[in-house]
PDB file of C-alpha atoms in Angstrom:
ATOM      1  CA  MET A  71      64.412  -1.388   5.783  1.00 45.00           C
ATOM      2  CA  THR A  72      62.605  -4.535   4.731  1.00 46.00           C
ATOM      3  CA  GLN A  73      59.852  -4.604   2.118  1.00 45.00           C
ATOM      4  CA  ALA A  74      57.306  -5.579   4.785  1.00 43.00           C
ATOM      5  CA  SER A  75      58.086  -2.479   6.873  1.00 44.00           C
ATOM      6  CA  VAL A  76      57.620  -0.310   3.775  1.00 48.00           C
ATOM      7  CA  LEU A  77      54.131  -1.699   3.176  1.00 49.00           C
ATOM      8  CA  TYR A  78      52.948  -1.461   6.795  1.00 57.00           C
ATOM      9  CA  ASP A  79      54.188  -0.628  10.281  1.00 69.00           C
ATOM     10  CA  LEU A  80      55.818  -3.433  12.190  1.00 76.00           C
ATOM     11  CA  PRO A  81      53.524  -4.706  14.990  1.00 77.00           C
ATOM     12  CA  GLY A  82      54.374  -3.842  18.550  1.00 81.00           C
ATOM     13  CA  PRO A  83      54.193  -6.135  21.596  1.00 83.00           C
ATOM     14  CA  ARG A  84      50.429  -5.728  22.054  1.00 83.00           C
ATOM     15  CA  ALA A  85      49.746  -6.249  18.356  1.00 83.00           C
ATOM     16  CA  ARG A  86      51.918  -9.392  18.276  1.00 86.00           C
ATOM     17  CA  ARG A  87      50.104 -10.748  21.331  1.00 88.00           C
ATOM     18  CA  ARG A  88      46.747  -9.979  19.739  1.00 89.00           C
ATOM     19  CA  ASN A  89      47.785 -11.634  16.473  1.00 88.00           C
ATOM     20  CA  ALA A  90      48.947 -14.713  18.367  1.00 89.00           C
ATOM     21  CA  ILE A  91      45.601 -14.982  20.151  1.00 91.00           C
ATOM     22  CA  ILE A  92      43.718 -14.591  16.864  1.00 92.00           C
ATOM     23  CA  GLY A  93      45.906 -17.279  15.300  1.00 91.00           C
ATOM     24  CA  VAL A  94      45.272 -19.740  18.134  1.00 92.00           C
ATOM     25  CA  VAL A  95      41.517 -19.086  18.055  1.00 93.00           C
ATOM     26  CA  SER A  96      41.450 -19.527  14.255  1.00 93.00           C
ATOM     27  CA  ILE A  97      43.344 -22.823  14.429  1.00 94.00           C
ATOM     28  CA  ALA A  98      41.033 -24.062  17.184  1.00 93.00           C
ATOM     29  CA  ALA A  99      37.984 -23.109  15.096  1.00 93.00           C
ATOM     30  CA  ILE A 100      39.336 -24.929  12.039  1.00 94.00           C
ATOM     31  CA  VAL A 101      40.186 -28.032  14.075  1.00 93.00           C
ATOM     32  CA  GLY A 102      36.725 -27.920  15.635  1.00 94.00           C
ATOM     33  CA  LEU A 103      35.077 -27.648  12.220  1.00 93.00           C
ATOM     34  CA  ILE A 104      37.073 -30.611  10.903  1.00 90.00           C
ATOM     35  CA  ALA A 105      36.197 -32.638  13.993  1.00 92.00           C
ATOM     36  CA  TRP A 106      32.503 -31.791  13.576  1.00 92.00           C
ATOM     37  CA  ALA A 107      32.606 -32.836   9.894  1.00 87.00           C
ATOM     38  CA  ILE A 108      34.275 -36.159  10.807  1.00 86.00           C
ATOM     39  CA  TYR A 109      31.691 -36.732  13.539  1.00 87.00           C
ATOM     40  CA  ARG A 110      28.838 -36.106  11.094  1.00 86.00           C
ATOM     41  CA  LEU A 111      30.364 -38.516   8.593  1.00 83.00           C
ATOM     42  CA  TRP A 112      30.704 -41.144  11.294  1.00 87.00           C
ATOM     43  CA  GLN A 113      27.174 -40.511  12.534  1.00 84.00           C
ATOM     44  CA  THR A 114      25.728 -41.009   9.036  1.00 79.00           C
ATOM     45  CA  GLY A 115      27.607 -44.258   8.558  1.00 81.00           C
ATOM     46  CA  GLN A 116      30.181 -43.076   6.025  1.00 81.00           C
ATOM     47  CA  PHE A 117      32.965 -44.986   7.795  1.00 81.00           C
ATOM     48  CA  GLU A 118      31.190 -48.328   7.745  1.00 84.00           C
ATOM     49  CA  ALA A 119      33.355 -51.192   6.497  1.00 81.00           C
ATOM     50  CA  ARG A 120      30.798 -51.966   3.804  1.00 82.00           C
ATOM     51  CA  LYS A 121      31.317 -48.587   2.100  1.00 84.00           C
ATOM     52  CA  TRP A 122      35.104 -48.973   2.068  1.00 87.00           C
ATOM     53  CA  GLU A 123      35.271 -52.663   1.284  1.00 86.00           C
ATOM     54  CA  GLN A 124      35.392 -52.333  -2.504  1.00 86.00           C
ATOM     55  CA  PHE A 125      38.604 -50.303  -2.484  1.00 88.00           C
ATOM     56  CA  GLN A 126      40.615 -53.366  -1.491  1.00 88.00           C
ATOM     57  CA  TYR A 127      39.803 -55.046  -4.817  1.00 89.00           C
ATOM     58  CA  ALA A 128      42.378 -54.774  -7.593  1.00 90.00           C
ATOM     59  CA  ALA A 129      39.689 -54.115 -10.210  1.00 90.00           C
ATOM     60  CA  ILE A 130      38.509 -50.969  -8.357  1.00 90.00           C
ATOM     61  CA  GLN A 131      42.090 -49.800  -7.940  1.00 91.00           C
ATOM     62  CA  ARG A 132      42.669 -50.261 -11.670  1.00 93.00           C
ATOM     63  CA  GLU A 133      39.552 -48.207 -12.401  1.00 93.00           C
ATOM     64  CA  LEU A 134      40.821 -45.350 -10.234  1.00 93.00           C
ATOM     65  CA  LEU A 135      44.258 -45.597 -11.837  1.00 94.00           C
ATOM     66  CA  ALA A 136      42.744 -45.497 -15.334  1.00 94.00           C
ATOM     67  CA  GLY A 137      40.717 -42.405 -14.399  1.00 94.00           C
ATOM     68  CA  TYR A 138      43.798 -40.769 -12.879  1.00 95.00           C
ATOM     69  CA  LEU A 139      45.870 -41.469 -15.995  1.00 95.00           C
ATOM     70  CA  ALA A 140      43.064 -40.058 -18.173  1.00 95.00           C
ATOM     71  CA  THR A 141      43.107 -36.924 -16.016  1.00 95.00           C
ATOM     72  CA  LEU A 142      46.891 -36.589 -16.348  1.00 95.00           C
ATOM     73  CA  LYS A 143      46.679 -37.162 -20.104  1.00 95.00           C
ATOM     74  CA  ALA A 144      44.132 -34.389 -20.615  1.00 95.00           C
ATOM     75  CA  ALA A 145      45.999 -32.068 -18.243  1.00 95.00           C
ATOM     76  CA  GLY A 146      49.369 -32.773 -19.903  1.00 95.00           C
ATOM     77  CA  ILE A 147      48.159 -32.108 -23.445  1.00 96.00           C
ATOM     78  CA  ALA A 148      46.215 -29.020 -22.375  1.00 95.00           C
ATOM     79  CA  THR A 149      49.209 -27.693 -20.417  1.00 94.00           C
ATOM     80  CA  VAL A 150      51.515 -27.825 -23.443  1.00 95.00           C
ATOM     81  CA  LEU A 151      48.919 -26.272 -25.756  1.00 96.00           C
ATOM     82  CA  ALA A 152      47.905 -23.614 -23.209  1.00 95.00           C
ATOM     83  CA  LEU A 153      51.528 -22.555 -22.685  1.00 93.00           C
ATOM     84  CA  LEU A 154      52.051 -22.303 -26.448  1.00 94.00           C
ATOM     85  CA  PHE A 155      48.764 -20.401 -26.813  1.00 95.00           C
ATOM     86  CA  GLY A 156      49.709 -18.067 -23.965  1.00 92.00           C
ATOM     87  CA  ALA A 157      53.214 -17.383 -25.282  1.00 89.00           C
ATOM     88  CA  LEU A 158      51.949 -16.720 -28.826  1.00 91.00           C
ATOM     89  CA  PHE A 159      49.173 -14.334 -27.834  1.00 93.00           C
ATOM     90  CA  ALA A 160      51.305 -12.616 -25.202  1.00 89.00           C
ATOM     91  CA  ALA A 161      53.875 -11.883 -27.908  1.00 85.00           C
ATOM     92  CA  ALA A 162      51.098 -10.625 -30.178  1.00 88.00           C
ATOM     93  CA  ARG A 163      49.743  -8.348 -27.443  1.00 88.00           C
ATOM     94  CA  LEU A 164      53.221  -6.882 -26.962  1.00 83.00           C
ATOM     95  CA  SER A 165      53.560  -6.125 -30.675  1.00 82.00           C
ATOM     96  CA  ASP A 166      54.010  -2.515 -31.815  1.00 80.00           C
ATOM     97  CA  ARG A 167      51.617  -3.115 -34.723  1.00 85.00           C
ATOM     98  CA  TRP A 168      47.991  -2.554 -33.823  1.00 88.00           C
ATOM     99  CA  ILE A 169      46.839  -4.905 -36.591  1.00 91.00           C
ATOM    100  CA  VAL A 170      48.488  -7.744 -34.634  1.00 88.00           C
ATOM    101  CA  ARG A 171      47.856  -6.428 -31.132  1.00 89.00           C
ATOM    102  CA  ALA A 172      44.122  -5.678 -31.505  1.00 93.00           C
ATOM    103  CA  PRO A 173      42.954  -9.151 -32.678  1.00 92.00           C
ATOM    104  CA  ALA A 174      45.136 -10.819 -30.028  1.00 92.00           C
ATOM    105  CA  THR A 175      43.629  -8.626 -27.326  1.00 92.00           C
ATOM    106  CA  PHE A 176      40.127  -9.453 -28.540  1.00 94.00           C
ATOM    107  CA  VAL A 177      40.794 -13.216 -28.521  1.00 93.00           C
ATOM    108  CA  VAL A 178      42.381 -13.187 -25.060  1.00 93.00           C
ATOM    109  CA  GLU A 179      39.652 -11.065 -23.479  1.00 93.00           C
ATOM    110  CA  LEU A 180      36.922 -13.107 -25.189  1.00 94.00           C
ATOM    111  CA  PHE A 181      38.047 -16.506 -23.946  1.00 94.00           C
ATOM    112  CA  ARG A 182      38.864 -15.168 -20.497  1.00 92.00           C
ATOM    113  CA  ALA A 183      35.274 -13.937 -20.199  1.00 92.00           C
ATOM    114  CA  ILE A 184      33.585 -17.175 -21.306  1.00 92.00           C
ATOM    115  CA  PRO A 185      33.130 -19.796 -18.548  1.00 93.00           C
ATOM    116  CA  LEU A 186      35.216 -22.910 -19.080  1.00 93.00           C
ATOM    117  CA  LEU A 187      32.182 -25.198 -18.940  1.00 92.00           C
ATOM    118  CA  ILE A 188      30.625 -23.371 -21.893  1.00 93.00           C
ATOM    119  CA  LEU A 189      33.858 -23.731 -23.876  1.00 93.00           C
ATOM    120  CA  ILE A 190      33.829 -27.476 -23.206  1.00 93.00           C
ATOM    121  CA  PHE A 191      30.193 -27.658 -24.325  1.00 91.00           C
ATOM    122  CA  PHE A 192      31.040 -25.762 -27.513  1.00 90.00           C
ATOM    123  CA  GLY A 193      34.044 -27.999 -28.164  1.00 89.00           C
ATOM    124  CA  TYR A 194      31.924 -31.144 -27.863  1.00 91.00           C
ATOM    125  CA  TYR A 195      28.371 -30.347 -28.973  1.00 89.00           C
ATOM    126  CA  VAL A 196      28.902 -27.809 -31.777  1.00 88.00           C
ATOM    127  CA  PRO A 197      30.792 -30.285 -34.033  1.00 87.00           C
ATOM    128  CA  LEU A 198      28.046 -32.835 -33.362  1.00 85.00           C
ATOM    129  CA  GLN A 199      25.459 -30.382 -34.724  1.00 85.00           C
ATOM    130  CA  TYR A 200      27.257 -30.524 -38.073  1.00 84.00           C
ATOM    131  CA  GLY A 201      27.732 -34.286 -38.030  1.00 81.00           C
ATOM    132  CA  TRP A 202      31.399 -34.166 -37.078  1.00 85.00           C
ATOM    133  CA  SER A 203      32.654 -36.679 -34.572  1.00 82.00           C
ATOM    134  CA  ILE A 204      35.143 -35.345 -32.029  1.00 87.00           C
ATOM    135  CA  ASP A 205      36.868 -37.313 -29.344  1.00 90.00           C
ATOM    136  CA  LYS A 206      35.831 -36.386 -25.796  1.00 92.00           C
ATOM    137  CA  LEU A 207      39.469 -35.945 -24.847  1.00 93.00           C
ATOM    138  CA  TRP A 208      40.001 -33.266 -27.483  1.00 93.00           C
ATOM    139  CA  ALA A 209      36.727 -31.533 -26.676  1.00 93.00           C
ATOM    140  CA  LEU A 210      37.967 -31.180 -23.087  1.00 94.00           C
ATOM    141  CA  VAL A 211      41.463 -30.171 -24.189  1.00 95.00           C
ATOM    142  CA  ILE A 212      40.100 -27.463 -26.518  1.00 94.00           C
ATOM    143  CA  GLY A 213      38.136 -25.869 -23.695  1.00 94.00           C
ATOM    144  CA  LEU A 214      41.040 -26.070 -21.254  1.00 95.00           C
ATOM    145  CA  THR A 215      43.472 -24.656 -23.817  1.00 95.00           C
ATOM    146  CA  LEU A 216      41.347 -21.676 -24.823  1.00 95.00           C
ATOM    147  CA  TYR A 217      40.492 -20.611 -21.272  1.00 95.00           C
ATOM    148  CA  ASN A 218      43.755 -21.289 -19.468  1.00 95.00           C
ATOM    149  CA  GLY A 219      45.829 -20.209 -22.475  1.00 94.00           C
ATOM    150  CA  SER A 220      44.131 -16.810 -22.388  1.00 94.00           C
ATOM    151  CA  VAL A 221      44.865 -16.448 -18.680  1.00 94.00           C
ATOM    152  CA  LEU A 222      48.483 -17.496 -19.221  1.00 93.00           C
ATOM    153  CA  ALA A 223      48.783 -14.942 -22.030  1.00 92.00           C
ATOM    154  CA  GLU A 224      47.853 -12.210 -19.558  1.00 91.00           C
ATOM    155  CA  ILE A 225      50.264 -13.588 -16.954  1.00 90.00           C
ATOM    156  CA  ILE A 226      53.148 -13.630 -19.438  1.00 88.00           C
ATOM    157  CA  ARG A 227      52.329 -10.171 -20.800  1.00 87.00           C
ATOM    158  CA  ALA A 228      52.040  -8.688 -17.305  1.00 85.00           C
ATOM    159  CA  GLY A 229      55.257 -10.404 -16.207  1.00 83.00           C
ATOM    160  CA  ILE A 230      57.214  -8.923 -19.106  1.00 80.00           C
ATOM    161  CA  ASP A 231      55.689  -5.473 -18.566  1.00 80.00           C
ATOM    162  CA  ALA A 232      56.632  -5.662 -14.872  1.00 75.00           C
ATOM    163  CA  VAL A 233      60.367  -5.748 -15.654  1.00 77.00           C
ATOM    164  CA  PRO A 234      61.861  -2.289 -14.938  1.00 76.00           C
ATOM    165  CA  ARG A 235      61.810  -0.074 -18.024  1.00 75.00           C
ATOM    166  CA  GLY A 236      65.521   0.641 -17.691  1.00 75.00           C
ATOM    167  CA  GLN A 237      66.304  -2.922 -18.726  1.00 72.00           C
ATOM    168  CA  SER A 238      64.698  -2.532 -22.145  1.00 71.00           C
ATOM    169  CA  GLU A 239      65.970   1.029 -22.601  1.00 68.00           C
ATOM    170  CA  GLY A 240      69.531  -0.132 -21.973  1.00 79.00           C
ATOM    171  CA  ALA A 241      69.114  -2.964 -24.471  1.00 75.00           C
ATOM    172  CA  TYR A 242      67.717  -0.620 -27.124  1.00 73.00           C
ATOM    173  CA  ALA A 243      70.607   1.763 -26.453  1.00 79.00           C
ATOM    174  CA  ILE A 244      73.147  -0.852 -27.523  1.00 80.00           C
ATOM    175  CA  GLY A 245      71.244  -1.558 -30.747  1.00 77.00           C
ATOM    176  CA  MET A 246      69.189  -4.639 -29.906  1.00 79.00           C
ATOM    177  CA  ARG A 247      65.915  -5.275 -31.727  1.00 78.00           C
ATOM    178  CA  LYS A 248      62.622  -5.696 -29.912  1.00 72.00           C
ATOM    179  CA  ASN A 249      62.464  -9.461 -30.337  1.00 72.00           C
ATOM    180  CA  GLN A 250      66.002  -9.705 -28.969  1.00 75.00           C
ATOM    181  CA  VAL A 251      65.122  -7.447 -26.046  1.00 76.00           C
ATOM    182  CA  ILE A 252      62.103  -9.572 -25.114  1.00 73.00           C
ATOM    183  CA  ARG A 253      63.807 -12.919 -25.700  1.00 72.00           C
ATOM    184  CA  LEU A 254      67.218 -12.209 -24.165  1.00 74.00           C
ATOM    185  CA  ILE A 255      66.627  -9.432 -21.612  1.00 76.00           C
ATOM    186  CA  LEU A 256      63.023  -9.231 -20.440  1.00 76.00           C
ATOM    187  CA  LEU A 257      61.774 -12.815 -20.613  1.00 75.00           C
ATOM    188  CA  PRO A 258      64.512 -14.440 -18.459  1.00 77.00           C
ATOM    189  CA  GLN A 259      63.825 -11.892 -15.710  1.00 76.00           C
ATOM    190  CA  ALA A 260      60.056 -12.111 -16.076  1.00 76.00           C
ATOM    191  CA  VAL A 261      59.982 -15.916 -15.833  1.00 79.00           C
ATOM    192  CA  ARG A 262      61.284 -15.821 -12.265  1.00 77.00           C
ATOM    193  CA  ALA A 263      58.581 -13.336 -11.264  1.00 77.00           C
ATOM    194  CA  MET A 264      55.651 -15.009 -13.010  1.00 83.00           C
ATOM    195  CA  LEU A 265      56.568 -18.643 -12.285  1.00 82.00           C
ATOM    196  CA  PRO A 266      54.328 -18.870  -9.170  1.00 82.00           C
ATOM    197  CA  ALA A 267      51.361 -17.482 -11.110  1.00 86.00           C
ATOM    198  CA  ILE A 268      51.976 -19.849 -14.026  1.00 88.00           C
ATOM    199  CA  VAL A 269      52.184 -22.874 -11.734  1.00 87.00           C
ATOM    200  CA  SER A 270      49.035 -21.774  -9.903  1.00 87.00           C
ATOM    201  CA  GLN A 271      47.189 -21.582 -13.220  1.00 90.00           C
ATOM    202  CA  LEU A 272      48.472 -25.011 -14.236  1.00 90.00           C
ATOM    203  CA  VAL A 273      47.169 -26.397 -10.928  1.00 90.00           C
ATOM    204  CA  VAL A 274      43.806 -24.819 -11.771  1.00 91.00           C
ATOM    205  CA  LEU A 275      43.991 -26.459 -15.197  1.00 93.00           C
ATOM    206  CA  LEU A 276      44.604 -29.856 -13.604  1.00 93.00           C
ATOM    207  CA  LYS A 277      41.589 -29.448 -11.332  1.00 92.00           C
ATOM    208  CA  ASP A 278      39.453 -28.177 -14.209  1.00 93.00           C
ATOM    209  CA  THR A 279      39.835 -31.524 -15.958  1.00 93.00           C
ATOM    210  CA  ALA A 280      37.139 -32.703 -13.521  1.00 92.00           C
ATOM    211  CA  LEU A 281      34.630 -30.816 -15.671  1.00 92.00           C
ATOM    212  CA  GLY A 282      35.177 -33.517 -18.278  1.00 92.00           C
ATOM    213  CA  PHE A 283      32.604 -35.678 -16.490  1.00 89.00           C
ATOM    214  CA  ILE A 284      29.930 -33.377 -17.989  1.00 90.00           C
ATOM    215  CA  ILE A 285      30.696 -34.843 -21.425  1.00 91.00           C
ATOM    216  CA  THR A 286      31.331 -38.302 -19.906  1.00 90.00           C
ATOM    217  CA  TYR A 287      35.084 -38.174 -20.449  1.00 93.00           C
ATOM    218  CA  PRO A 288      36.409 -41.026 -18.241  1.00 92.00           C
ATOM    219  CA  GLU A 289      38.590 -38.879 -15.986  1.00 92.00           C
ATOM    220  CA  LEU A 290      39.055 -39.390 -12.243  1.00 93.00           C
ATOM    221  CA  LEU A 291      35.860 -37.693 -11.049  1.00 92.00           C
ATOM    222  CA  PHE A 292      33.720 -39.520 -13.611  1.00 93.00           C
ATOM    223  CA  VAL A 293      35.205 -42.863 -12.554  1.00 92.00           C
ATOM    224  CA  GLY A 294      34.672 -41.927  -8.909  1.00 90.00           C
ATOM    225  CA  LYS A 295      31.016 -41.165  -9.585  1.00 90.00           C
ATOM    226  CA  GLN A 296      30.565 -44.604 -11.150  1.00 90.00           C
ATOM    227  CA  ILE A 297      32.312 -46.332  -8.253  1.00 90.00           C
ATOM    228  CA  GLY A 298      30.310 -44.400  -5.673  1.00 87.00           C
ATOM    229  CA  GLY A 299      26.989 -45.287  -7.275  1.00 85.00           C
ATOM    230  CA  ARG A 300      27.205 -49.025  -6.638  1.00 83.00           C
ATOM    231  CA  LEU A 301      24.280 -50.153  -4.500  1.00 78.00           C
ATOM    232  CA  ALA A 302      25.980 -53.404  -3.481  1.00 76.00           C
ATOM    233  CA  PHE A 303      28.397 -51.386  -1.331  1.00 81.00           C
ATOM    234  CA  GLY A 304      25.787 -48.983   0.074  1.00 80.00           C
ATOM    235  CA  LEU A 305      26.267 -46.143  -2.448  1.00 83.00           C
ATOM    236  CA  PRO A 306      29.699 -45.086  -1.123  1.00 85.00           C
ATOM    237  CA  TYR A 307      29.732 -41.634  -2.712  1.00 86.00           C
ATOM    238  CA  VAL A 308      31.370 -39.867   0.228  1.00 88.00           C
ATOM    239  CA  PRO A 309      34.228 -42.384   0.706  1.00 88.00           C
ATOM    240  CA  THR A 310      34.888 -42.395  -3.023  1.00 91.00           C
ATOM    241  CA  TYR A 311      34.951 -38.612  -3.284  1.00 91.00           C
ATOM    242  CA  LEU A 312      37.247 -38.443  -0.249  1.00 91.00           C
ATOM    243  CA  ILE A 313      39.721 -40.737  -2.005  1.00 92.00           C
ATOM    244  CA  VAL A 314      39.427 -38.725  -5.227  1.00 93.00           C
ATOM    245  CA  ALA A 315      40.011 -35.502  -3.263  1.00 92.00           C
ATOM    246  CA  VAL A 316      43.144 -36.953  -1.654  1.00 93.00           C
ATOM    247  CA  ILE A 317      44.494 -37.897  -5.093  1.00 94.00           C
ATOM    248  CA  TYR A 318      43.870 -34.361  -6.414  1.00 93.00           C
ATOM    249  CA  ILE A 319      45.431 -32.767  -3.325  1.00 92.00           C
ATOM    250  CA  ALA A 320      48.518 -34.990  -3.552  1.00 93.00           C
ATOM    251  CA  THR A 321      48.983 -34.226  -7.255  1.00 92.00           C
ATOM    252  CA  CYS A 322      48.543 -30.477  -6.842  1.00 89.00           C
ATOM    253  CA  GLY A 323      50.848 -30.512  -3.826  1.00 88.00           C
ATOM    254  CA  LEU A 324      53.505 -32.296  -5.869  1.00 89.00           C
ATOM    255  CA  LEU A 325      53.216 -29.630  -8.581  1.00 86.00           C
ATOM    256  CA  SER A 326      53.638 -26.919  -5.949  1.00 83.00           C
ATOM    257  CA  VAL A 327      56.749 -28.632  -4.556  1.00 86.00           C
ATOM    258  CA  VAL A 328      58.252 -28.915  -8.042  1.00 83.00           C
ATOM    259  CA  ALA A 329      57.525 -25.227  -8.669  1.00 79.00           C
ATOM    260  CA  TRP A 330      59.120 -24.267  -5.337  1.00 81.00           C
ATOM    261  CA  TRP A 331      62.214 -26.333  -6.170  1.00 82.00           C
ATOM    262  CA  LEU A 332      62.437 -24.831  -9.655  1.00 77.00           C
ATOM    263  CA  GLN A 333      62.062 -21.275  -8.359  1.00 73.00           C
ATOM    264  CA  LYS A 334      64.699 -21.883  -5.684  1.00 77.00           C
ATOM    265  CA  ARG A 335      67.065 -23.369  -8.257  1.00 75.00           C
ATOM    266  CA  MET A 336      66.546 -20.423 -10.593  1.00 70.00           C
ATOM    267  CA  GLY A 337      67.216 -18.008  -7.736  1.00 66.00           C
ATOM    268  CA  ARG A 338      70.434 -19.827  -6.874  1.00 66.00           C
ATOM    269  CA  ALA A 339      71.514 -19.774 -10.509  1.00 59.00           C
ATOM    270  CA  ARG A 340      70.820 -16.042 -10.645  1.00 59.00           C
ATOM    271  CA  LYS A 341      73.011 -15.393  -7.588  1.00 59.00           C
ATOM    272  CA  THR A 342      75.798 -17.516  -9.062  1.00 56.00           C
ATOM    273  CA  SER A 343      75.681 -15.708 -12.403  1.00 52.00           C
ATOM    274  CA  ALA A 344      75.675 -12.343 -10.633  1.00 49.00           C
ATOM    275  CA  ALA A 345      78.890 -13.081  -8.698  1.00 49.00           C
ATOM    276  CA  VAL A 346      81.714 -10.652  -9.485  1.00 46.00           C
ATOM    277  CA  LEU A 347      85.366 -11.569  -9.382  1.00 44.00           C
ATOM    278  CA  PRO A 348      87.456  -9.422  -7.005  1.00 51.00           C
ATOM    279  CA  THR A 349      89.818  -7.072  -8.812  1.00 48.00           C
ATOM    280  CA  ASN A 350      92.721  -4.779  -7.970  1.00 50.00           C
ATOM    281  CA  ASP A 351      92.787  -1.085  -8.805  1.00 46.00           C
ATOM    282  CA  PHE A 352      93.104  -1.773 -12.524  1.00 41.00           C
ATOM    283  CA  GLY A 353      91.232  -5.089 -12.426  1.00 45.00           C
ATOM    284  CA  ASP A 354      93.286  -8.262 -12.634  1.00 47.00           C
ATOM    285  CA  ALA A 355      90.290 -10.123 -14.006  1.00 42.00           C
ATOM    286  CA  GLY A 356      89.915  -7.544 -16.741  1.00 44.00           C
ATOM    287  CA  ARG A 357      93.607  -7.838 -17.717  1.00 41.00           C
ATOM    288  CA  SER A 358      93.386 -11.611 -17.845  1.00 41.00           C
ATOM    289  CA  ALA A 359      90.350 -11.326 -20.111  1.00 41.00           C
ATOM    290  CA  ILE A 360      92.276  -8.955 -22.391  1.00 39.00           C
TER     291      ILE A 360
END
């Protein structure tokens, strides 16, 4: 019996026909909505050559590239720091000592509850109140690290806790310590289960870099806003934001493809490592090992 049939009854002929009709109607509605949006954009002159003319200039392309690289820079630094933050506080939350577990739980729950925009404001404006100068990049990175690191800490903790209890009990039975159990037994199994959630959160982190325009960090959205506000080209906000959206979608899609490839590769490696050599009654492989 498949997992799907355990969760719900398999649909019969009438249910499959009804689901097919609903699917066709939904696709038609989505296509109609997209067509209506394109028509409205055309009707309001968003596809005029004047609004798209500036994107053929190398200077505009360099501006978009600089904003894109600034976005990737902030996302890359914040990704590394958020993963380290998440791993550290997940380990602390799994500690048997309450004096370590309680503060870690407080920190994780606190930063998960605070909106990211407020964390960015705190990272940028609070040091300024005391006369400290902080780079806009690091103000953005601090906010991204605290928020997404807290979410990743919960993902890692939940992934380790989701591993069947028998795995850890067996490891303890052969005399392994807790750090060895987590590092050698639980974590390798948990990574395969929580990889999709981790990648999804990293995609969210990449998109959250767009909030950097609030503190005038020159990321992609901020550059797009400047390009779209040029009166000489008819204030091409919509064309510019469409191009920016395509860049974000392509980048996030690439991350998803990499995650899919990595998960597939890990699954193949797991099957290979789980292969058992055929043996005779007394085990030829065992005798050769002896």
